[in-house]
């Protein structure tokens, strides 16, 4: 079925041609981000040096994140997520904030993807065949709703995903290190309103991409499960 | 695996629990009678290890298990042929009997003897492969490593949130129900860690177990009516201790009086007691009166205590016989025998009271042996500095 695979590849390349194939810019606006308090960062003392390009300024020693940059980065991140979901990739939501653990797990379950909001055991990504069993498939994208763990250090999964060549999308606050995250999204990760907004956005993106995929398969009359993503 | 050994077998499948180095070789006469499938079959001493299913990734693949099942069925038919019995209705008891006949073993440990059982009873229940044809895992918490445990925690927490929300709503309308004192969760206990592991088919740590208990107790505190089934599924009934007591049967003698017999032991004294109802309170020990046999007051008090405790002092006639030990241990033996004999005349509540008073517990203290290098059981020789 070489002709079939060539046609699939051609179609997948076509989806990459337009900048916003899934029309995700209509899902959020700068006003919505502002209302959800995404622009609020931590105090000046907690600021990470590498976050300075993303900050608009500071008011009364509290850092304010530049929402223009957030909109661009969020658009890029959602677009990437949608394309991964469109190609049937495995998405893993990670967050170590106990306040939002249940919310993140529910979000993951609702879009048919996976979540890990618990204690991260050492070799989950780097020692996967031994941890899970031979022939396991690793996640194709890791989404961090908060890049810090419970002791305010960078989550181990960022480094491990980078080691295993897994792209990451992460919400980075003003005290986080955006270095190893492939698609950082500067924004608030502490307020419930902001986190609920992110969860809603990711869920809608993934569901939209998957519905589009199902439509495509119905049109082409295929009954096979979605193919593995092109790497 | 170091524990497994390969052995050539006939058509029968060998499974010996801990027979790593035993020389259980099939007799050649067996193989000459029957068509031989000489095949290396691996044995495993892990058969009797606890909770193998959660030990790690699959040790036995599905095809292997299927093959073992086929071989077992074929072997069963051959065995029935050999014993000259009905091939179609050959039950597991028949198999055990035939194996014990064909391969008599005088090994002490029953688990070390040859056995032939269905592979489902030998190979422990394994978790099936966790992902589908496209290799996407089935469970959304697969990548945590402990999916069943975290799934349980997730569900319980969802219920806690729902219960709290409902309570807030009721409180806002001031319709909060009175906390009912009688809970349907009485008379039961939370699952132990081993039981939880068995339920989830996963190993969990002590810390995980503590967190589970905290969460589940939090749900219990919320006290909402809908969650009781869920909580009950995580609890086990406590057996009423007094129902475990063996009550001696009540017999009737020629005059129509009911009586009961029981035995008791203390140190090296054994005594037996016959309690007859509707008596005048006589106590006879080895043919002589109580005051003559037990001269010390303490011994008489020990003997009478069960009757005094239950308040039936003048009701029964007591005939005792006792041998061995000294006067104190004989009194203790008779006291235990008397309490046991009394059980058949008492109600459940009184039995429980007697059990809690310690009247039904045999005293486990025996004389400790003298050790070499010491003067007695504990006393050491006098310590000399030089």
XYZ file of C-alpha atoms in Angstrom, chain B:
386
model
C 15.634 -17.587 36.630
C 17.774 -19.317 39.183
C 14.780 -21.001 40.704
C 13.692 -22.881 37.588
C 15.051 -26.155 36.316
C 14.357 -27.831 32.983
C 13.357 -31.466 33.067
C 12.388 -33.959 30.457
C 8.938 -35.276 31.191
C 6.546 -37.763 29.746
C 3.091 -36.634 28.831
C 2.518 -35.473 32.412
C 3.365 -32.017 33.637
C 5.420 -31.871 36.830
C 4.978 -29.129 39.359
C 6.848 -29.367 42.635
C 6.693 -26.361 44.928
C 10.206 -26.212 46.276
C 11.830 -29.162 44.600
C 14.699 -27.289 43.015
C 17.259 -29.965 43.684
C 15.050 -33.019 44.183
C 15.716 -35.879 41.867
C 12.147 -36.574 40.808
C 12.712 -38.488 37.646
C 9.856 -40.059 35.765
C 10.099 -43.839 35.742
C 10.887 -45.293 32.358
C 7.970 -47.730 32.551
C 5.592 -44.808 32.363
C 7.135 -43.469 29.204
C 7.156 -46.895 27.549
C 3.413 -47.337 28.100
C 2.470 -43.945 26.775
C 3.392 -41.859 23.779
C 6.222 -39.641 24.981
C 6.340 -35.903 24.314
C 9.915 -35.247 25.379
C 9.954 -31.555 25.921
C 11.803 -29.311 28.311
C 9.262 -27.879 30.717
C 10.484 -25.307 33.180
C 9.531 -25.557 36.793
C 9.217 -22.656 39.090
C 9.667 -22.377 42.824
C 7.890 -19.080 42.633
C 4.586 -20.978 42.697
C 4.175 -20.391 46.394
C 5.501 -16.821 46.536
C 2.888 -14.366 47.602
C 1.384 -11.810 45.287
C 3.408 -12.804 42.250
C 1.030 -10.992 39.955
C 2.268 -7.636 41.202
C 5.935 -8.676 41.223
C 6.789 -7.124 37.891
C 6.248 -7.438 34.171
C 4.829 -10.733 32.877
C 6.976 -13.747 33.459
C 4.701 -16.141 31.577
C 3.361 -15.188 28.182
C -0.171 -16.014 27.097
C 0.926 -18.575 24.511
C 2.962 -20.344 27.164
C -0.039 -20.598 29.469
C -2.254 -21.813 26.633
C 0.286 -24.481 25.739
C 0.447 -25.598 29.360
C -3.340 -25.879 29.492
C -3.372 -28.068 26.365
C -0.616 -30.279 27.733
C -2.464 -30.598 31.027
C -5.646 -31.737 29.301
C -3.806 -34.279 27.144
C -1.920 -35.532 30.189
C -5.157 -35.879 32.135
C -6.596 -38.176 29.470
C -3.451 -40.302 29.380
C -3.505 -40.592 33.143
C -7.126 -41.731 33.104
C -6.227 -44.335 30.471
C -3.357 -45.535 32.580
C -5.536 -45.954 35.650
C -8.166 -47.675 33.586
C -10.833 -45.141 34.485
C -13.389 -43.084 32.614
C -11.479 -40.631 30.403
C -14.263 -38.063 30.045
C -15.202 -37.632 33.740
C -11.793 -37.534 35.353
C -11.961 -34.982 38.168
C -9.164 -33.228 40.054
C -9.648 -35.560 43.050
C -9.125 -38.575 40.765
C -5.968 -36.944 39.423
C -4.615 -36.376 42.939
C -5.419 -39.948 43.911
C -3.758 -41.396 40.807
C -0.620 -39.308 41.225
C -0.337 -40.297 44.877
C -0.680 -43.941 43.803
C 1.735 -43.838 40.880
C 4.380 -41.673 42.546
C 4.290 -42.429 46.262
C 6.380 -39.962 48.195
C 7.239 -40.040 51.859
C 8.433 -36.437 51.907
C 7.239 -34.604 54.980
C 6.334 -31.330 53.294
C 3.119 -31.774 51.355
C 4.131 -28.989 48.986
C 7.264 -30.909 47.987
C 5.324 -33.919 46.733
C 4.524 -34.367 43.035
C 1.343 -32.614 42.008
C -0.591 -32.194 38.787
C -2.983 -29.284 38.722
C -4.597 -27.025 36.163
C -2.129 -24.260 35.121
C -4.546 -21.552 36.305
C -3.983 -22.745 39.870
C -0.221 -22.921 39.488
C 0.651 -19.831 37.485
C -0.608 -16.772 39.310
C -3.072 -14.350 37.827
C -1.134 -11.889 35.712
C -2.068 -8.455 34.552
C -2.812 -8.599 30.857
C -0.925 -6.388 28.410
C -1.827 -2.800 29.130
C -2.015 -1.428 25.606
C -3.912 -2.085 22.390
C -2.930 -2.706 18.797
C -1.786 0.887 18.264
C 0.223 0.595 21.525
C -1.767 3.328 23.245
C -2.281 2.324 26.889
C -5.858 1.631 27.985
C -5.814 3.427 31.329
C -5.377 7.202 31.530
C -3.062 6.874 34.548
C -0.856 4.203 32.973
C 2.256 6.390 32.954
C 2.207 6.838 36.731
C 3.276 3.216 37.178
C 0.610 2.414 39.805
C -2.533 2.889 37.793
C -5.049 0.965 39.951
C -3.927 2.606 43.180
C -3.961 6.140 41.775
C -7.260 5.433 40.037
C -8.756 4.474 43.408
C -7.354 7.653 44.982
C -8.725 9.744 42.110
C -12.221 8.254 42.434
C -12.249 8.595 46.219
C -11.167 12.201 45.994
C -13.888 12.912 43.422
C -16.424 11.541 45.915
C -14.956 13.672 48.707
C -15.317 16.793 46.550
C -18.903 15.882 45.633
C -19.769 15.248 49.309
C -18.241 18.574 50.366
C -20.134 20.426 47.644
C -23.395 18.823 48.725
C -22.744 19.706 52.362
C -22.024 23.328 51.397
C -25.284 23.492 49.481
C -27.252 22.050 52.382
C -25.553 24.357 54.846
C -26.414 27.351 52.691
C -30.065 26.377 52.939
C -29.643 25.422 56.628
C -30.847 21.913 55.851
C -27.793 20.193 57.336
C -28.911 16.824 58.785
C -28.011 15.917 62.381
C -24.881 13.765 62.544
C -26.317 10.314 63.163
C -24.568 8.481 65.953
C -25.239 5.011 64.591
C -23.120 4.396 61.519
C -23.475 1.378 59.293
C -19.692 1.114 59.276
C -19.512 -0.222 62.829
C -18.323 -3.776 63.361
C -15.890 -3.594 60.468
C -12.315 -2.518 59.925
C -10.411 -0.921 57.048
C -8.535 -3.187 54.621
C -5.010 -4.139 55.567
C -2.160 -3.225 53.279
C -1.825 -6.816 51.979
C -5.545 -7.001 51.255
C -5.401 -3.698 49.382
C -2.452 -4.955 47.335
C -4.424 -8.080 46.477
C -7.430 -6.000 45.473
C -5.414 -3.702 43.230
C -3.009 -6.384 41.883
C -0.181 -3.911 42.537
C 2.485 -3.388 45.174
C 2.100 -0.199 47.195
C 4.376 1.310 49.815
C 3.541 1.992 53.464
C 3.327 5.702 52.698
C 0.789 5.052 49.907
C -1.265 2.939 52.288
C -1.249 5.695 54.917
C -2.409 8.244 52.354
C -5.171 5.891 51.241
C -6.395 5.493 54.842
C -6.339 9.264 55.421
C -8.353 9.932 52.272
C -10.901 7.230 52.976
C -11.367 8.388 56.584
C -11.847 11.905 55.277
C -14.675 10.603 53.106
C -16.157 8.802 56.090
C -16.122 12.005 58.152
C -18.170 13.836 55.529
C -20.876 11.382 56.486
C -22.913 11.505 53.302
C -25.408 8.722 52.786
C -24.545 7.843 49.190
C -20.969 6.764 49.817
C -21.633 3.972 52.288
C -21.597 1.197 49.689
C -18.287 2.436 48.346
C -16.799 2.643 51.843
C -18.146 -0.772 52.817
C -16.407 -2.302 49.801
C -13.150 -1.093 51.344
C -13.864 -2.586 54.758
C -13.958 -6.094 56.186
C -16.305 -7.484 58.815
C -14.805 -8.073 62.229
C -15.612 -11.491 63.618
C -17.188 -11.457 67.031
C -14.475 -13.065 69.139
C -16.825 -14.873 71.454
C -18.421 -16.798 68.577
C -15.113 -18.592 68.156
C -15.340 -20.308 71.542
C -15.989 -24.044 71.451
C -18.893 -24.683 73.769
C -19.016 -28.267 75.182
C -22.316 -30.017 74.393
C -25.050 -30.139 77.042
C -25.899 -33.732 78.053
C -28.732 -35.140 80.209
C -28.176 -37.855 82.850
C -30.628 -40.512 84.186
C -32.331 -38.209 86.724
C -33.050 -35.610 84.009
C -30.435 -33.086 85.211
C -28.345 -31.515 82.481
C -24.580 -31.705 82.818
C -21.486 -30.815 80.811
C -17.831 -31.929 80.838
C -14.694 -30.007 80.005
C -10.922 -30.274 80.382
C -8.256 -27.764 81.251
C -4.463 -27.638 81.570
C -2.009 -25.415 83.402
C 1.790 -26.034 83.490
C 1.903 -29.838 83.777
C -1.425 -30.398 85.517
C -4.496 -31.694 83.646
C -7.943 -31.578 85.132
C -11.444 -32.428 84.011
C -14.713 -31.165 85.445
C -18.317 -32.440 85.331
C -20.850 -29.695 86.077
C -24.333 -30.898 87.007
C -27.249 -28.471 87.027
C -29.802 -28.154 89.819
C -27.327 -29.207 92.461
C -26.581 -27.948 95.938
C -23.205 -26.378 95.291
C -21.043 -29.398 96.325
C -17.463 -29.435 95.073
C -15.644 -32.801 95.044
C -12.051 -33.153 93.777
C -10.513 -36.589 93.192
C -13.040 -38.061 95.655
C -12.317 -35.668 98.550
C -13.954 -32.427 99.607
C -12.670 -29.079 98.340
C -11.442 -27.950 101.799
C -9.520 -31.166 102.317
C -7.855 -31.209 98.890
C -6.972 -27.529 98.586
C -5.780 -26.432 102.027
C -4.609 -23.013 100.795
C -7.264 -20.294 100.486
C -5.826 -18.985 97.221
C -6.418 -22.309 95.444
C -10.036 -22.478 96.626
C -10.623 -18.876 95.504
C -9.179 -19.661 92.073
C -11.499 -22.625 91.744
C -14.620 -20.692 92.783
C -13.933 -17.561 90.775
C -15.801 -18.577 87.564
C -18.932 -19.379 89.572
C -18.689 -16.156 91.581
C -18.118 -14.088 88.441
C -21.189 -15.406 86.645
C -23.227 -15.421 89.866
C -24.217 -19.126 89.827
C -22.548 -20.062 93.102
C -25.046 -22.463 94.661
C -26.574 -23.798 91.450
C -24.141 -26.454 90.254
C -22.630 -29.674 91.582
C -18.972 -29.891 90.616
C -17.066 -33.194 90.307
C -13.386 -32.731 89.416
C -10.480 -35.036 88.763
C -6.981 -33.634 88.439
C -3.445 -35.053 88.100
C 0.080 -33.706 87.652
C 1.739 -30.470 88.702
C 1.584 -28.811 92.090
C -1.385 -27.475 94.048
C -1.399 -24.058 92.396
C -1.231 -25.380 88.836
C -3.916 -27.965 89.623
C -6.165 -25.159 90.841
C -5.493 -23.197 87.648
C -6.219 -26.238 85.455
C -9.499 -26.839 87.248
C -10.477 -23.195 86.967
C -10.049 -23.305 83.185
C -11.933 -26.609 82.925
C -14.759 -25.215 85.075
C -15.059 -22.039 82.960
C -15.250 -24.087 79.756
C -17.859 -26.426 81.214
C -19.882 -23.401 82.318
C -20.132 -22.050 78.751
C -22.927 -24.407 77.773
C -25.170 -22.947 80.493
C -24.574 -19.272 79.665
C -25.810 -16.675 77.150
C -23.649 -15.087 74.428
C -23.183 -11.875 76.401
C -22.002 -13.702 79.501
C -19.610 -15.772 77.370
C -18.127 -12.528 76.016
C -17.788 -11.173 79.576
C -15.982 -14.321 80.687
C -13.676 -14.118 77.682
C -12.807 -10.517 78.456
C -12.222 -11.386 82.111
C -9.586 -13.888 80.944
C -11.320 -16.962 82.298
C -11.279 -18.768 78.959
C -7.652 -18.092 78.048
C -5.278 -20.973 78.815
C -2.231 -19.679 80.688
C 0.725 -20.185 78.303
C 3.459 -19.926 80.940
C 5.514 -23.117 81.306
C 8.768 -23.811 83.046
C 11.675 -22.410 81.031
C 14.573 -24.777 80.486
C 17.969 -24.362 82.064
C 20.670 -23.295 79.621
C 24.293 -24.486 79.568
C 26.769 -21.917 80.876
C 24.157 -20.509 83.228
C 23.019 -21.506 86.682
C 19.329 -21.660 85.750
C 17.019 -20.408 83.016
C 17.993 -16.764 83.503
C 20.391 -16.731 86.466
C 24.016 -16.485 85.348
C 27.036 -17.707 87.339
C 28.572 -15.212 89.727
C 30.637 -12.772 87.739
C 34.293 -12.659 88.684
C 36.406 -9.726 87.720
C 39.505 -11.901 87.426
